[in-house]
Amino acid sequence: MKIKSAEFVMSNSDVEKCPKSRLPEYAFIGRSNVGKSSLINMLTGRKSLAKTSGRPGKTQLINHFLINKNWHLVDLPGYGYARVSKSSKKTFQKFITQYFALREQLVSAFVLVDIRHNPQPIDLEFMQWLGENGIPFSIIFTKADKLKPKAIENHIEAYKNVLLETWEDMPNYFVTSSSKTIGKDEVLEYIDSLNANMDWTAL
Ligand code: GDP
């Protein structure tokens, strides 16, 4: 898929106020600092569509971007940032939970995971929660330029082993690097194929 246009639509913390249009949407989420803003900028080919985090954990908002005038890319807040207070963690959980519960336009989530780390409980718990709630997702491994191919393989294997303890199949996954532009076409083609298979009457 070629990105012809990418526009910021709105930011808010209330799913009821998200765009009313029935365009299919794809939500990107992961731990703070995982490389989410950089990935969104790589996918859209825009240098600063998503703000790369000066201070992680600060932008606790649902950000909608309209891509090619026919689908929404959603930048969800990063989770698991230590400096966020308990009360704002609760608020965060509430509106994210509501986003996933209420947003019928969501086709798939993308859970971002730093390829350098061993499987982290917070990411695994989040994926478990998505699974239990019937929300389709893929994993996007980020920062692949930081590891050699063999190490990438080992880290993916470690993830597979942990996930296959509770899941029948390994979720769909992508290996990406925003610095080296790796995985861009694969992610965009995947979104394109989901858009093409959409039953528009179901929305
Ligand atoms: P966010 O908090 O998840 O939105 O993460 P950012 O996109 O702001 O990135 C966090 C940090 O990781 C920044 O210092 C980025 O330069 C760095 N980073 C992001 N993506 C990559 C990548 O693909 N490779 C490398 N080496 N660094 C990255």
Tab-separated table of C-alpha atoms and ligand atoms in Angstrom:
chain	number	residue	atom	x	y	z
A	1	MET	CA	0.000	0.000	0.000
A	2	LYS	CA	1.250	3.390	-0.942
A	3	ILE	CA	0.546	6.129	1.594
A	4	LYS	CA	-0.911	9.034	-0.345
A	5	SER	CA	-2.206	11.016	2.591
A	6	ALA	CA	-1.897	10.938	6.370
A	7	GLU	CA	-3.734	13.518	8.441
A	8	PHE	CA	-4.140	14.041	12.147
A	9	VAL	CA	-7.842	13.923	13.011
A	10	MET	CA	-8.192	14.295	16.784
A	11	SER	CA	-6.940	13.397	20.239
A	12	ASN	CA	-9.139	12.564	23.168
A	13	SER	CA	-9.475	10.415	26.246
A	14	ASP	CA	-13.092	9.447	25.692
A	15	VAL	CA	-13.944	6.699	23.251
A	16	GLU	CA	-17.441	8.144	22.831
A	17	LYS	CA	-15.847	11.196	21.255
A	18	CYS	CA	-13.722	9.277	18.735
A	19	PRO	CA	-14.615	9.808	15.042
A	20	LYS	CA	-18.109	8.598	14.260
A	21	SER	CA	-17.172	7.456	10.756
A	22	ARG	CA	-17.291	3.725	10.125
A	23	LEU	CA	-13.878	3.532	8.479
A	24	PRO	CA	-11.848	0.478	9.489
A	25	GLU	CA	-9.222	1.213	12.088
A	26	TYR	CA	-6.004	-0.248	13.434
A	27	ALA	CA	-4.686	0.556	16.902
A	28	PHE	CA	-1.024	0.647	17.888
A	29	ILE	CA	-0.143	0.096	21.513
A	30	GLY	CA	2.861	-0.940	23.612
A	31	ARG	CA	5.065	0.026	26.519
A	32	SER	CA	6.285	3.580	26.645
A	33	ASN	CA	9.497	3.978	24.705
A	34	VAL	CA	8.927	0.829	22.649
A	35	GLY	CA	9.270	2.884	19.454
A	36	LYS	CA	5.566	3.386	18.654
A	37	SER	CA	5.787	6.972	17.429
A	38	SER	CA	8.816	6.148	15.295
A	39	LEU	CA	6.982	3.157	13.820
A	40	ILE	CA	3.897	5.240	12.971
A	41	ASN	CA	6.113	7.819	11.322
A	42	MET	CA	7.912	5.109	9.356
A	43	LEU	CA	4.646	3.480	8.214
A	44	THR	CA	3.137	6.767	7.088
A	45	GLY	CA	6.378	8.148	5.674
A	46	ARG	CA	5.902	11.328	7.741
A	47	LYS	CA	8.718	12.579	9.934
A	48	SER	CA	6.640	13.725	12.855
A	49	LEU	CA	3.042	12.668	12.419
A	50	ALA	CA	3.228	10.946	15.800
A	51	LYS	CA	5.233	12.871	18.340
A	52	THR	CA	8.236	10.907	19.477
A	53	SER	CA	8.170	10.998	23.223
A	54	GLY	CA	10.214	13.681	24.910
A	55	ARG	CA	8.722	12.550	28.152
A	56	PRO	CA	7.244	9.056	28.011
A	57	GLY	CA	3.888	8.563	29.673
A	58	LYS	CA	2.826	12.139	29.157
A	59	THR	CA	0.480	11.856	26.219
A	60	GLN	CA	-2.272	9.697	27.607
A	61	LEU	CA	-4.633	10.185	24.703
A	62	ILE	CA	-6.269	8.270	21.879
A	63	ASN	CA	-4.925	9.825	18.659
A	64	HIS	CA	-6.721	9.262	15.362
A	65	PHE	CA	-5.001	9.666	11.997
A	66	LEU	CA	-6.811	9.351	8.683
A	67	ILE	CA	-4.753	7.438	6.126
A	68	ASN	CA	-5.453	7.565	2.384
A	69	LYS	CA	-8.879	8.892	3.346
A	70	ASN	CA	-10.074	5.319	3.851
A	71	TRP	CA	-8.787	3.958	7.152
A	72	HIS	CA	-7.831	5.171	10.606
A	73	LEU	CA	-4.528	4.579	12.284
A	74	VAL	CA	-4.913	4.949	16.055
A	75	ASP	CA	-2.027	5.795	18.330
A	76	LEU	CA	-2.933	4.615	21.829
A	77	PRO	CA	-1.024	5.683	24.941
A	78	GLY	CA	2.027	3.730	26.021
A	79	TYR	CA	1.564	1.561	29.097
A	80	GLY	CA	3.798	0.490	31.923
A	81	TYR	CA	5.595	3.714	32.561
A	82	ALA	CA	6.810	3.854	36.160
A	83	ARG	CA	6.464	7.592	36.645
A	84	VAL	CA	2.712	7.558	36.002
A	85	SER	CA	0.787	7.754	39.288
A	86	LYS	CA	-1.576	5.004	40.448
A	87	SER	CA	-4.660	7.112	39.858
A	88	SER	CA	-3.661	8.016	36.312
A	89	LYS	CA	-2.873	4.333	35.708
A	90	LYS	CA	-6.469	3.529	36.675
A	91	THR	CA	-7.866	6.214	34.388
A	92	PHE	CA	-5.625	4.899	31.620
A	93	GLN	CA	-6.862	1.360	32.099
A	94	LYS	CA	-10.451	2.532	32.065
A	95	PHE	CA	-10.340	4.428	28.810
A	96	ILE	CA	-8.194	1.889	27.038
A	97	THR	CA	-10.513	-0.880	28.183
A	98	GLN	CA	-13.455	1.157	26.939
A	99	TYR	CA	-11.741	1.851	23.650
A	100	PHE	CA	-11.345	-1.879	22.989
A	101	ALA	CA	-14.791	-2.731	24.333
A	102	LEU	CA	-16.710	-0.098	22.407
A	103	ARG	CA	-14.831	0.646	19.221
A	104	GLU	CA	-16.635	-1.460	16.656
A	105	GLN	CA	-14.552	-0.032	13.822
A	106	LEU	CA	-11.393	-1.658	15.205
A	107	VAL	CA	-10.222	-4.354	12.795
A	108	SER	CA	-7.019	-5.271	14.578
A	109	ALA	CA	-4.636	-4.082	17.259
A	110	PHE	CA	-0.862	-4.118	16.896
A	111	VAL	CA	0.993	-4.777	20.143
A	112	LEU	CA	4.523	-3.422	19.947
A	113	VAL	CA	7.319	-5.255	21.703
A	114	ASP	CA	10.993	-4.290	21.841
A	115	ILE	CA	12.763	-7.237	20.169
A	116	ARG	CA	15.741	-6.920	22.544
A	117	HIS	CA	13.811	-7.873	25.650
A	118	ASN	CA	12.741	-11.249	26.949
A	119	PRO	CA	8.957	-11.662	27.126
A	120	GLN	CA	7.714	-9.169	29.734
A	121	PRO	CA	4.744	-9.926	32.026
A	122	ILE	CA	3.058	-6.603	31.259
A	123	ASP	CA	3.017	-7.320	27.500
A	124	LEU	CA	1.975	-10.935	27.976
A	125	GLU	CA	-0.842	-9.896	30.326
A	126	PHE	CA	-2.034	-7.337	27.845
A	127	MET	CA	-2.059	-9.874	24.989
A	128	GLN	CA	-3.874	-12.325	27.240
A	129	TRP	CA	-6.495	-9.682	27.973
A	130	LEU	CA	-6.949	-8.953	24.256
A	131	GLY	CA	-7.350	-12.669	23.585
A	132	GLU	CA	-9.878	-13.136	26.377
A	133	ASN	CA	-11.879	-10.241	25.010
A	134	GLY	CA	-11.810	-11.544	21.445
A	135	ILE	CA	-9.811	-8.635	20.071
A	136	PRO	CA	-7.658	-9.620	17.081
A	137	PHE	CA	-4.053	-8.496	17.284
A	138	SER	CA	-0.643	-8.922	15.738
A	139	ILE	CA	2.701	-8.426	17.451
A	140	ILE	CA	5.131	-5.896	16.036
A	141	PHE	CA	8.696	-6.446	17.200
A	142	THR	CA	10.510	-3.098	17.133
A	143	LYS	CA	14.154	-1.995	16.966
A	144	ALA	CA	15.318	-5.065	15.019
A	145	ASP	CA	18.394	-3.096	13.877
A	146	LYS	CA	19.721	-3.471	17.420
A	147	LEU	CA	20.133	-7.251	17.135
A	148	LYS	CA	21.914	-9.671	14.836
A	149	PRO	CA	19.677	-12.042	12.814
A	150	LYS	CA	20.415	-15.002	15.084
A	151	ALA	CA	19.490	-13.036	18.196
A	152	ILE	CA	16.275	-11.875	16.499
A	153	GLU	CA	15.409	-15.508	15.835
A	154	ASN	CA	16.136	-16.450	19.441
A	155	HIS	CA	14.004	-13.660	20.846
A	156	ILE	CA	11.064	-14.552	18.618
A	157	GLU	CA	11.482	-18.179	19.614
A	158	ALA	CA	11.396	-17.189	23.296
A	159	TYR	CA	8.156	-15.322	22.662
A	160	LYS	CA	6.680	-18.279	20.815
A	161	ASN	CA	7.527	-20.615	23.659
A	162	VAL	CA	5.849	-18.426	26.256
A	163	LEU	CA	2.780	-17.651	24.153
A	164	LEU	CA	2.226	-21.251	23.098
A	165	GLU	CA	1.853	-22.158	26.786
A	166	THR	CA	-1.545	-20.454	26.695
A	167	TRP	CA	-2.345	-19.980	22.997
A	168	GLU	CA	-2.970	-22.560	20.331
A	169	ASP	CA	-1.077	-20.580	17.707
A	170	MET	CA	1.552	-17.906	17.732
A	171	PRO	CA	-0.189	-14.637	16.842
A	172	ASN	CA	0.708	-13.068	13.537
A	173	TYR	CA	3.911	-11.048	13.949
A	174	PHE	CA	6.176	-8.571	12.177
A	175	VAL	CA	9.836	-7.724	12.661
A	176	THR	CA	10.486	-4.008	12.190
A	177	SER	CA	13.046	-1.267	12.530
A	178	SER	CA	12.114	2.370	12.105
A	179	SER	CA	15.753	3.437	11.896
A	180	LYS	CA	16.513	1.009	9.068
A	181	THR	CA	13.033	0.944	7.497
A	182	ILE	CA	12.476	-2.767	8.011
A	183	GLY	CA	9.012	-4.339	7.998
A	184	LYS	CA	7.202	-1.295	6.623
A	185	ASP	CA	5.835	-2.943	3.480
A	186	GLU	CA	4.826	-6.092	5.345
A	187	VAL	CA	2.735	-4.204	7.907
A	188	LEU	CA	1.133	-1.974	5.278
A	189	GLU	CA	0.373	-4.910	2.968
A	190	TYR	CA	-1.219	-6.732	5.871
A	191	ILE	CA	-3.474	-3.756	6.650
A	192	ASP	CA	-4.261	-3.475	2.958
A	193	SER	CA	-5.288	-7.125	2.808
A	194	LEU	CA	-7.532	-6.743	5.859
A	195	ASN	CA	-9.126	-3.639	4.366
A	196	ALA	CA	-9.718	-5.508	1.104
A	197	ASN	CA	-11.379	-8.398	2.935
A	198	MET	CA	-13.628	-6.170	4.984
A	199	ASP	CA	-17.291	-6.865	4.752
A	200	TRP	CA	-18.311	-3.232	4.551
A	201	THR	CA	-21.925	-4.042	5.266
A	202	ALA	CA	-20.906	-5.397	8.665
A	203	LEU	CA	-19.676	-2.039	9.848
B	1	GDP	P1	7.345	5.612	21.929
B	1	GDP	O1	7.484	6.180	23.303
B	1	GDP	O2	6.912	4.188	21.972
B	1	GDP	O3	6.492	6.441	20.996
B	1	GDP	O4	8.817	5.532	21.305
B	1	GDP	P2	9.620	6.531	20.340
B	1	GDP	O5	9.250	6.308	18.922
B	1	GDP	O6	9.530	7.912	20.886
B	1	GDP	O7	11.091	5.934	20.513
B	1	GDP	C1	11.681	5.766	21.762
B	1	GDP	C2	13.193	5.722	21.598
B	1	GDP	O8	13.565	4.574	20.842
B	1	GDP	C3	13.740	6.922	20.839
B	1	GDP	O9	14.984	7.259	21.418
B	1	GDP	C4	13.915	6.411	19.414
B	1	GDP	O10	14.936	7.062	18.708
B	1	GDP	C5	14.280	4.951	19.672
B	1	GDP	N1	13.831	4.103	18.563
B	1	GDP	C6	12.590	4.022	18.060
B	1	GDP	N2	12.522	3.137	17.034
B	1	GDP	C7	13.763	2.657	16.872
B	1	GDP	C8	14.364	1.705	15.964
B	1	GDP	O11	13.725	1.104	15.083
B	1	GDP	N3	15.686	1.454	16.128
B	1	GDP	C9	16.430	2.062	17.078
B	1	GDP	N4	17.707	1.731	17.159
B	1	GDP	N5	15.927	2.967	17.946
B	1	GDP	C10	14.606	3.256	17.844
